[in-house]
PDB file of C-alpha atoms in Angstrom:
ATOM      1  CA  MET D  27     -17.762  -0.988  -3.724  1.00  0.00           C
ATOM      2  CA  ARG D  28     -13.932  -1.358  -4.027  1.00  0.00           C
ATOM      3  CA  TYR D  29     -11.301   0.667  -2.632  1.00  0.00           C
ATOM      4  CA  ALA D  30      -7.590   0.992  -2.443  1.00  0.00           C
ATOM      5  CA  VAL D  31      -5.749   0.465   0.876  1.00  0.00           C
ATOM      6  CA  LEU D  32      -2.390   2.381   0.272  1.00  0.00           C
ATOM      7  CA  ILE D  33       0.434   1.605   2.880  1.00  0.00           C
ATOM      8  CA  TYR D  34       2.756   4.748   3.469  1.00  0.00           C
ATOM      9  CA  ASP D  35       5.662   4.025   5.633  1.00  0.00           C
ATOM     10  CA  THR D  36       9.251   5.797   6.287  1.00  0.00           C
ATOM     11  CA  GLU D  37      11.352   2.541   5.762  1.00  0.00           C
ATOM     12  CA  THR D  38       9.847   2.394   2.207  1.00  0.00           C
ATOM     13  CA  ALA D  39      11.109   5.965   1.504  1.00  0.00           C
ATOM     14  CA  ASP D  40      14.375   5.602   3.339  1.00  0.00           C
ATOM     15  CA  PRO D  41      15.269   1.877   3.481  1.00  0.00           C
ATOM     16  CA  SER D  42      18.194   1.001   5.950  1.00  0.00           C
ATOM     17  CA  PRO D  43      21.275  -0.549   4.220  1.00  0.00           C
ATOM     18  CA  GLU D  44      20.927  -2.978   7.050  1.00  0.00           C
ATOM     19  CA  PRO D  45      18.877  -6.096   6.702  1.00  0.00           C
ATOM     20  CA  PRO D  46      16.063  -5.886   9.292  1.00  0.00           C
ATOM     21  CA  ASP D  47      16.043  -7.788  12.388  1.00  0.00           C
ATOM     22  CA  PRO D  48      14.593 -11.287  11.699  1.00  0.00           C
ATOM     23  CA  LYS D  49      12.445 -11.338  14.645  1.00  0.00           C
ATOM     24  CA  VAL D  50      10.964  -7.991  13.776  1.00  0.00           C
ATOM     25  CA  ARG D  51      10.362  -9.185  10.213  1.00  0.00           C
ATOM     26  CA  GLU D  52       8.933 -12.423  11.498  1.00  0.00           C
ATOM     27  CA  GLU D  53       6.652 -10.477  13.989  1.00  0.00           C
ATOM     28  CA  THR D  54       5.410  -8.154  11.045  1.00  0.00           C
ATOM     29  CA  THR D  55       4.868 -10.645   8.454  1.00  0.00           C
ATOM     30  CA  ALA D  56       2.746 -12.456  10.819  1.00  0.00           C
ATOM     31  CA  ARG D  57       0.665  -9.297  11.643  1.00  0.00           C
ATOM     32  CA  TYR D  58       0.192  -8.867   7.916  1.00  0.00           C
ATOM     33  CA  ASN D  59      -0.774 -12.527   7.355  1.00  0.00           C
ATOM     34  CA  ALA D  60      -3.563 -12.381  10.162  1.00  0.00           C
ATOM     35  CA  TYR D  61      -4.601  -8.996   8.508  1.00  0.00           C
ATOM     36  CA  THR D  62      -5.035 -10.663   5.158  1.00  0.00           C
ATOM     37  CA  THR D  63      -6.695 -13.664   6.811  1.00  0.00           C
ATOM     38  CA  MET D  64      -9.232 -11.325   8.457  1.00  0.00           C
ATOM     39  CA  LEU D  65     -10.100  -9.248   5.198  1.00  0.00           C
ATOM     40  CA  ARG D  66     -10.414 -12.959   3.314  1.00  0.00           C
ATOM     41  CA  ASP D  67     -12.606 -14.268   6.125  1.00  0.00           C
ATOM     42  CA  ARG D  68     -14.880 -11.214   5.648  1.00  0.00           C
ATOM     43  CA  GLY D  69     -15.237 -11.525   1.954  1.00  0.00           C
ATOM     44  CA  ALA D  70     -13.395  -8.065   1.615  1.00  0.00           C
ATOM     45  CA  TYR D  71     -10.168  -9.359   0.230  1.00  0.00           C
ATOM     46  CA  VAL D  72      -9.723  -8.614  -3.482  1.00  0.00           C
ATOM     47  CA  GLY D  73      -6.047  -8.561  -3.847  1.00  0.00           C
ATOM     48  CA  GLY D  74      -2.786  -7.036  -2.327  1.00  0.00           C
ATOM     49  CA  GLU D  75       0.962  -7.136  -2.434  1.00  0.00           C
ATOM     50  CA  ALA D  76       4.135  -5.295  -0.949  1.00  0.00           C
ATOM     51  CA  LEU D  77       6.363  -3.201  -2.666  1.00  0.00           C
ATOM     52  CA  GLN D  78       9.930  -2.881  -3.218  1.00  0.00           C
ATOM     53  CA  PRO D  79      11.559   0.258  -1.425  1.00  0.00           C
ATOM     54  CA  VAL D  80      11.767   3.535  -3.790  1.00  0.00           C
ATOM     55  CA  THR D  81      15.293   2.926  -4.308  1.00  0.00           C
ATOM     56  CA  THR D  82      14.112   0.369  -6.972  1.00  0.00           C
ATOM     57  CA  ALA D  83      11.671   2.316  -8.619  1.00  0.00           C
ATOM     58  CA  THR D  84      11.921   3.986 -12.168  1.00  0.00           C
ATOM     59  CA  THR D  85       9.835   7.026 -12.964  1.00  0.00           C
ATOM     60  CA  ILE D  86       8.721   7.383 -16.635  1.00  0.00           C
ATOM     61  CA  ARG D  87       7.434  10.421 -18.217  1.00  0.00           C
ATOM     62  CA  VAL D  88       6.712  11.170 -21.685  1.00  0.00           C
ATOM     63  CA  ARG D  89       7.228  14.902 -22.772  1.00  0.00           C
ATOM     64  CA  ASP D  90       6.652  16.214 -26.500  1.00  0.00           C
ATOM     65  CA  GLY D  91       6.702  12.705 -27.725  1.00  0.00           C
ATOM     66  CA  GLU D  92      10.000  11.868 -25.674  1.00  0.00           C
ATOM     67  CA  THR D  93      10.286   9.260 -22.999  1.00  0.00           C
ATOM     68  CA  LEU D  94      12.314  10.300 -19.910  1.00  0.00           C
ATOM     69  CA  THR D  95      13.158   7.796 -17.194  1.00  0.00           C
ATOM     70  CA  THR D  96      14.605   8.733 -13.827  1.00  0.00           C
ATOM     71  CA  ASP D  97      15.949   6.442 -11.128  1.00  0.00           C
ATOM     72  CA  GLY D  98      13.653   6.259  -8.101  1.00  0.00           C
ATOM     73  CA  PRO D  99      10.555   8.212  -7.173  1.00  0.00           C
ATOM     74  CA  PHE D 100       9.406  11.369  -8.576  1.00  0.00           C
ATOM     75  CA  ALA D 101       9.701  13.697  -5.477  1.00  0.00           C
ATOM     76  CA  GLU D 102      11.639  12.900  -2.358  1.00  0.00           C
ATOM     77  CA  THR D 103       8.942  12.191   0.516  1.00  0.00           C
ATOM     78  CA  LYS D 104       9.322  10.979   4.026  1.00  0.00           C
ATOM     79  CA  GLU D 105       6.722   8.221   3.646  1.00  0.00           C
ATOM     80  CA  ALA D 106       6.529   6.117   0.219  1.00  0.00           C
ATOM     81  CA  LEU D 107       4.070   3.367  -0.863  1.00  0.00           C
ATOM     82  CA  GLY D 108       5.070   0.178   0.765  1.00  0.00           C
ATOM     83  CA  GLY D 109       2.033  -2.073  -0.319  1.00  0.00           C
ATOM     84  CA  PHE D 110      -1.700  -2.085  -1.112  1.00  0.00           C
ATOM     85  CA  TYR D 111      -4.872  -3.986  -0.271  1.00  0.00           C
ATOM     86  CA  LEU D 112      -7.692  -3.984  -2.738  1.00  0.00           C
ATOM     87  CA  ILE D 113     -10.772  -4.316  -0.650  1.00  0.00           C
ATOM     88  CA  ASP D 114     -14.675  -4.731  -1.205  1.00  0.00           C
ATOM     89  CA  ALA D 115     -16.689  -2.768   1.293  1.00  0.00           C
ATOM     90  CA  THR D 116     -20.173  -1.891   1.638  1.00  0.00           C
ATOM     91  CA  ASP D 117     -18.980   2.133   1.966  1.00  0.00           C
ATOM     92  CA  LEU D 118     -16.434   4.237   2.855  1.00  0.00           C
ATOM     93  CA  ASP D 119     -17.297   3.829   6.786  1.00  0.00           C
ATOM     94  CA  GLU D 120     -16.641  -0.087   6.454  1.00  0.00           C
ATOM     95  CA  ALA D 121     -13.472   0.724   4.158  1.00  0.00           C
ATOM     96  CA  LEU D 122     -12.201   2.968   7.039  1.00  0.00           C
ATOM     97  CA  ILE D 123     -12.822   0.410   9.635  1.00  0.00           C
ATOM     98  CA  LEU D 124     -11.176  -2.328   7.772  1.00  0.00           C
ATOM     99  CA  ALA D 125      -8.020  -0.157   6.857  1.00  0.00           C
ATOM    100  CA  ALA D 126      -7.551   1.053  10.543  1.00  0.00           C
ATOM    101  CA  GLN D 127      -7.039  -2.615  11.243  1.00  0.00           C
ATOM    102  CA  CYS D 128      -4.065  -2.761   8.992  1.00  0.00           C
ATOM    103  CA  PRO D 129      -0.933  -3.170  10.634  1.00  0.00           C
ATOM    104  CA  GLY D 130       0.914  -0.336   8.527  1.00  0.00           C
ATOM    105  CA  ALA D 131      -1.445   2.217  10.418  1.00  0.00           C
ATOM    106  CA  ARG D 132       0.719   1.739  13.535  1.00  0.00           C
ATOM    107  CA  TYR D 133       3.804   3.006  12.262  1.00  0.00           C
ATOM    108  CA  GLY D 134       2.846   4.647   8.928  1.00  0.00           C
ATOM    109  CA  SER D 135      -0.057   6.043   7.256  1.00  0.00           C
ATOM    110  CA  ILE D 136      -2.962   4.279   5.365  1.00  0.00           C
ATOM    111  CA  GLU D 137      -4.717   5.941   2.533  1.00  0.00           C
ATOM    112  CA  VAL D 138      -8.105   4.723   1.412  1.00  0.00           C
ATOM    113  CA  ARG D 139      -9.144   5.740  -2.043  1.00  0.00           C
ATOM    114  CA  PRO D 140     -12.178   4.632  -3.857  1.00  0.00           C
ATOM    115  CA  ILE D 141     -11.805   2.289  -6.984  1.00  0.00           C
ATOM    116  CA  PHE D 142     -13.349   4.087 -10.098  1.00  0.00           C
ATOM    117  CA  GLU D 143     -15.538   1.427 -11.752  1.00  0.00           C
ATOM    118  CA  PHE D 144     -15.433   2.129 -15.575  1.00  0.00           C
ATOM    119  CA  GLY D 145     -18.592   1.188 -17.152  1.00  0.00           C
ATOM    120  CA  SER D 146     -20.901   1.458 -13.993  1.00  0.00           C
ATOM    121  CA  ALA D 147     -23.788   3.788 -13.292  1.00  0.00           C
ATOM    122  CA  ASP D 148     -22.131   5.315 -10.288  1.00  0.00           C
TER     123      ASP D 148
END
């Protein structure tokens, strides 16, 4: 079964105007690269990407046939979606074990959500 591993963190929600310390960025990138390699080696990696901060987002709503756009996210929050993985796991228990190893779990929160498989018998 496929699961979305959604990575939420405070920096994405409220990015610093200063660029990150290069050493910290390098260490963080190395941790995520190792996590991605572990998922690939287990055959669990389906895909994933990092997202730009919410300051780059545009929210779209269509109401009564009119398209409305708003800069930024729909609601203020202390944590925002910073990236995601799409994994394949035998069940929720395995998905939770894999998600707990995500580097973002150390400083943010990880949401694990099953993917609705259209056309499947489940």
